[in-house]
Short mmCIF file of C-alpha atoms in Angstrom, two decimals:
data_model
loop_
_atom_site.label_atom_id
_atom_site.label_comp_id
_atom_site.label_asym_id
_atom_site.label_seq_id
_atom_site.Cartn_x
_atom_site.Cartn_y
_atom_site.Cartn_z
CA SER A 55 -0.10 -0.24 -0.08
CA VAL A 56 1.02 3.65 -0.23
CA LEU A 57 0.07 5.65 2.63
CA VAL A 58 -1.15 9.32 1.97
CA THR A 59 -1.50 12.16 4.58
CA GLY A 60 -2.38 15.72 4.34
CA ASP A 61 -2.02 16.75 7.82
CA GLY A 62 1.45 15.69 8.96
CA GLY A 63 0.36 12.30 9.54
CA LEU A 64 -2.76 12.94 12.10
CA ALA A 65 -4.80 11.11 9.61
CA ILE A 66 -3.49 8.54 7.04
CA THR A 67 -5.30 6.91 4.04
CA ARG A 68 -4.06 3.60 2.70
CA HIS A 69 -4.34 3.06 -1.25
CA PRO A 70 -3.43 -0.47 -2.75
CA LEU A 71 -0.70 -0.57 -5.13
CA PRO A 72 -0.85 -2.07 -8.66
CA CYS A 73 1.90 -4.62 -8.44
CA THR A 74 0.79 -6.86 -5.73
CA ALA A 75 1.12 -10.28 -7.94
CA SER A 76 3.03 -13.12 -5.66
CA PRO A 77 5.79 -13.60 -6.16
CA PHE A 78 6.24 -10.64 -8.94
CA PRO A 79 5.87 -7.86 -9.33
CA VAL A 80 6.76 -6.18 -6.46
CA PRO A 81 6.92 -2.45 -5.46
CA ALA A 82 10.44 -1.02 -5.66
CA SER A 83 9.98 2.64 -5.01
CA VAL A 84 7.50 5.67 -5.45
CA ALA A 85 7.93 9.18 -6.31
CA VAL A 86 5.92 12.19 -5.63
CA GLN A 87 4.75 14.44 -8.55
CA ALA A 88 3.21 17.77 -7.26
CA PRO A 89 0.56 18.33 -6.40
CA HIS A 90 -1.39 15.09 -6.36
CA GLY A 91 0.77 12.84 -8.51
CA LEU A 92 2.34 9.72 -7.92
CA ALA A 93 4.86 7.49 -9.88
CA LEU A 94 5.64 3.77 -8.85
CA LEU A 95 8.36 1.42 -9.96
CA CYS A 96 7.74 -2.34 -9.72
CA ALA A 97 10.14 -5.06 -10.29
CA GLY A 98 9.65 -8.19 -11.66
CA GLN A 99 11.49 -11.36 -12.65
CA GLY A 100 14.99 -10.90 -12.35
CA TYR A 101 17.44 -12.49 -14.84
CA THR A 102 21.24 -12.10 -15.68
CA GLY A 103 21.69 -8.63 -14.68
CA HIS A 104 18.16 -7.57 -15.57
CA THR A 105 14.68 -6.97 -13.91
CA ASP A 106 11.60 -6.71 -15.66
CA LYS A 107 10.31 -3.10 -14.56
CA THR A 108 6.88 -1.55 -14.74
CA VAL A 109 5.93 2.36 -13.71
CA TYR A 110 2.44 2.83 -12.64
CA VAL A 111 1.10 6.60 -12.56
CA SER A 112 -1.46 8.18 -10.02
CA GLY A 113 -3.11 11.57 -10.36
CA ASP A 114 -5.26 11.26 -7.25
CA LEU A 115 -2.73 10.40 -4.54
CA GLY A 116 -2.85 6.68 -5.15
CA ALA A 117 -6.55 6.10 -5.06
CA THR A 118 -6.22 5.00 -8.86
CA TRP A 119 -3.18 3.86 -10.72
CA LYS A 120 -2.50 3.68 -14.43
CA LEU A 121 -0.05 1.69 -16.42
CA ALA A 122 2.51 4.14 -17.64
CA GLY A 123 5.14 2.27 -19.51
CA HIS A 124 8.21 -0.21 -19.02
CA PRO A 125 11.59 1.01 -18.44
CA ALA A 126 14.77 -1.00 -19.77
CA SER A 127 15.12 -4.25 -18.17
CA ALA A 128 18.83 -3.64 -17.56
CA GLY A 129 19.78 -3.44 -13.70
CA ASP A 130 17.75 -4.63 -10.86
CA ASP A 131 14.59 -2.81 -9.49
CA GLY A 132 16.05 0.70 -8.66
CA VAL A 133 14.70 3.92 -7.32
CA ILE A 134 12.37 6.33 -8.96
CA ALA A 135 12.31 10.31 -8.41
CA ALA A 136 10.26 13.11 -10.11
CA SER A 137 11.82 16.41 -11.03
CA ALA A 138 8.35 17.84 -12.03
CA PRO A 139 5.12 16.11 -12.97
CA GLY A 140 5.52 13.69 -16.07
CA HIS A 141 9.50 13.86 -15.54
CA LEU A 142 10.79 10.71 -14.03
CA THR A 143 14.42 9.56 -13.37
CA ILE A 144 15.10 5.74 -12.64
CA ALA A 145 18.51 4.69 -10.85
CA THR A 146 19.25 1.29 -11.03
CA THR A 147 22.15 -1.22 -10.92
CA SER A 148 23.56 -4.56 -11.58
CA ALA A 149 26.73 -5.43 -13.72
CA ALA A 150 26.58 -1.66 -14.47
CA SER A 151 24.87 1.21 -13.21
CA TRP A 152 22.25 3.21 -15.20
CA LEU A 153 20.00 6.19 -15.00
CA TYR A 154 16.87 6.49 -17.26
CA TYR A 155 14.62 9.23 -17.76
CA SER A 156 11.22 9.85 -19.13
CA ALA A 157 9.72 13.24 -20.17
CA ASP A 158 6.11 11.79 -20.83
CA ASN A 159 5.14 10.39 -17.45
CA GLY A 160 6.68 6.97 -17.58
CA LYS A 161 5.39 6.13 -21.13
CA THR A 162 8.72 6.01 -23.02
CA TRP A 163 12.45 5.70 -21.32
CA ARG A 164 15.69 6.88 -22.41
CA THR A 165 19.09 5.75 -20.90
CA LYS A 166 20.63 9.18 -19.63
CA VAL A 167 23.79 7.62 -18.11
CA THR A 168 25.50 4.29 -18.16
CA TYR A 169 28.85 3.33 -16.14
CA PRO A 170 30.31 -0.11 -16.85
CA ASP A 171 31.56 -0.23 -13.32
CA GLY A 172 30.66 -3.88 -11.85
CA GLY A 173 27.51 -2.66 -10.19
CA GLN A 174 28.87 -0.01 -7.68
CA GLY A 175 25.28 2.00 -8.06
CA TRP A 176 23.68 4.83 -6.68
CA ASN A 177 22.58 6.80 -3.50
CA ASP A 178 20.41 9.81 -2.76
CA LEU A 179 18.87 10.47 -6.18
CA GLY A 180 16.53 13.47 -5.62
CA PHE A 181 15.56 16.80 -7.21
CA THR A 182 15.83 20.12 -5.35
CA THR A 183 13.92 21.99 -7.77
CA SER A 184 12.07 21.00 -11.19
CA ASP A 185 15.37 21.56 -12.91
CA ASP A 186 17.93 20.81 -10.28
CA GLY A 187 18.92 17.25 -8.96
CA LEU A 188 21.53 15.08 -7.83
CA VAL A 189 22.71 11.43 -7.34
CA ILE A 190 25.92 9.78 -6.00
CA HIS A 191 27.50 7.30 -7.96
CA GLY A 192 29.33 4.54 -6.04
CA HIS A 193 29.52 3.59 -2.54
CA PRO A 194 31.81 5.15 0.02
CA TYR A 195 34.62 2.87 0.76
CA TYR A 196 33.66 0.56 -2.51
CA GLY A 197 37.40 -0.23 -3.52
CA ASP A 198 39.16 2.66 -4.62
CA MET A 199 35.77 4.82 -5.34
CA LEU A 200 34.74 7.12 -2.76
CA GLY A 201 31.76 8.46 -4.60
CA GLN A 202 31.23 10.80 -7.10
CA LEU A 203 28.54 13.60 -7.18
CA LEU A 204 26.37 13.95 -10.29
CA LEU A 205 24.24 17.02 -11.04
CA THR A 206 21.60 17.72 -13.52
CA GLY A 207 20.22 21.43 -14.28
CA ASN A 208 17.64 20.35 -16.69
CA GLY A 209 15.51 17.90 -14.68
CA GLY A 210 17.29 14.70 -15.43
CA ARG A 211 17.64 15.12 -19.43
CA THR A 212 21.44 15.32 -18.87
CA TRP A 213 23.78 14.60 -16.02
CA HIS A 214 27.47 15.93 -15.23
CA ALA A 215 30.04 14.91 -12.68
CA VAL A 216 31.28 17.22 -10.42
CA ARG A 217 35.00 17.67 -9.66
CA PHE A 218 36.39 18.88 -6.34
#
């Protein structure tokens, strides 16, 4: 279920999710799309560095859901984030690390970043405005890589690494 509140948690409404088949697909991540939208990433069957992925969207805070589309299968489940209504990004990893982007509310997806890094992965995907976002590539203390900050200034359409 997705839990929705409009009063800081004093009252909570529970809405069922569309990916509840057993054992697959399962809910992986949810993103808020202001003011009343949600995007849900569901993970299905996994195979050789891939997972069947499905995205659903809701315009009424999860009371109803509509199938949006299917991101690329490369990577295990992942995390979904929204920069603005209709603009979604997924960070996923397996044998490599990928960022997928959709400008049409999850209907079609494009691979925006690929690192053939052996699956170092992502941390803290998020957006501070409808244009500005960040994600950390790699995990602290993962071999020689201490993590790399990537920024976007156009809602996730392009990403660039920051040098310190």
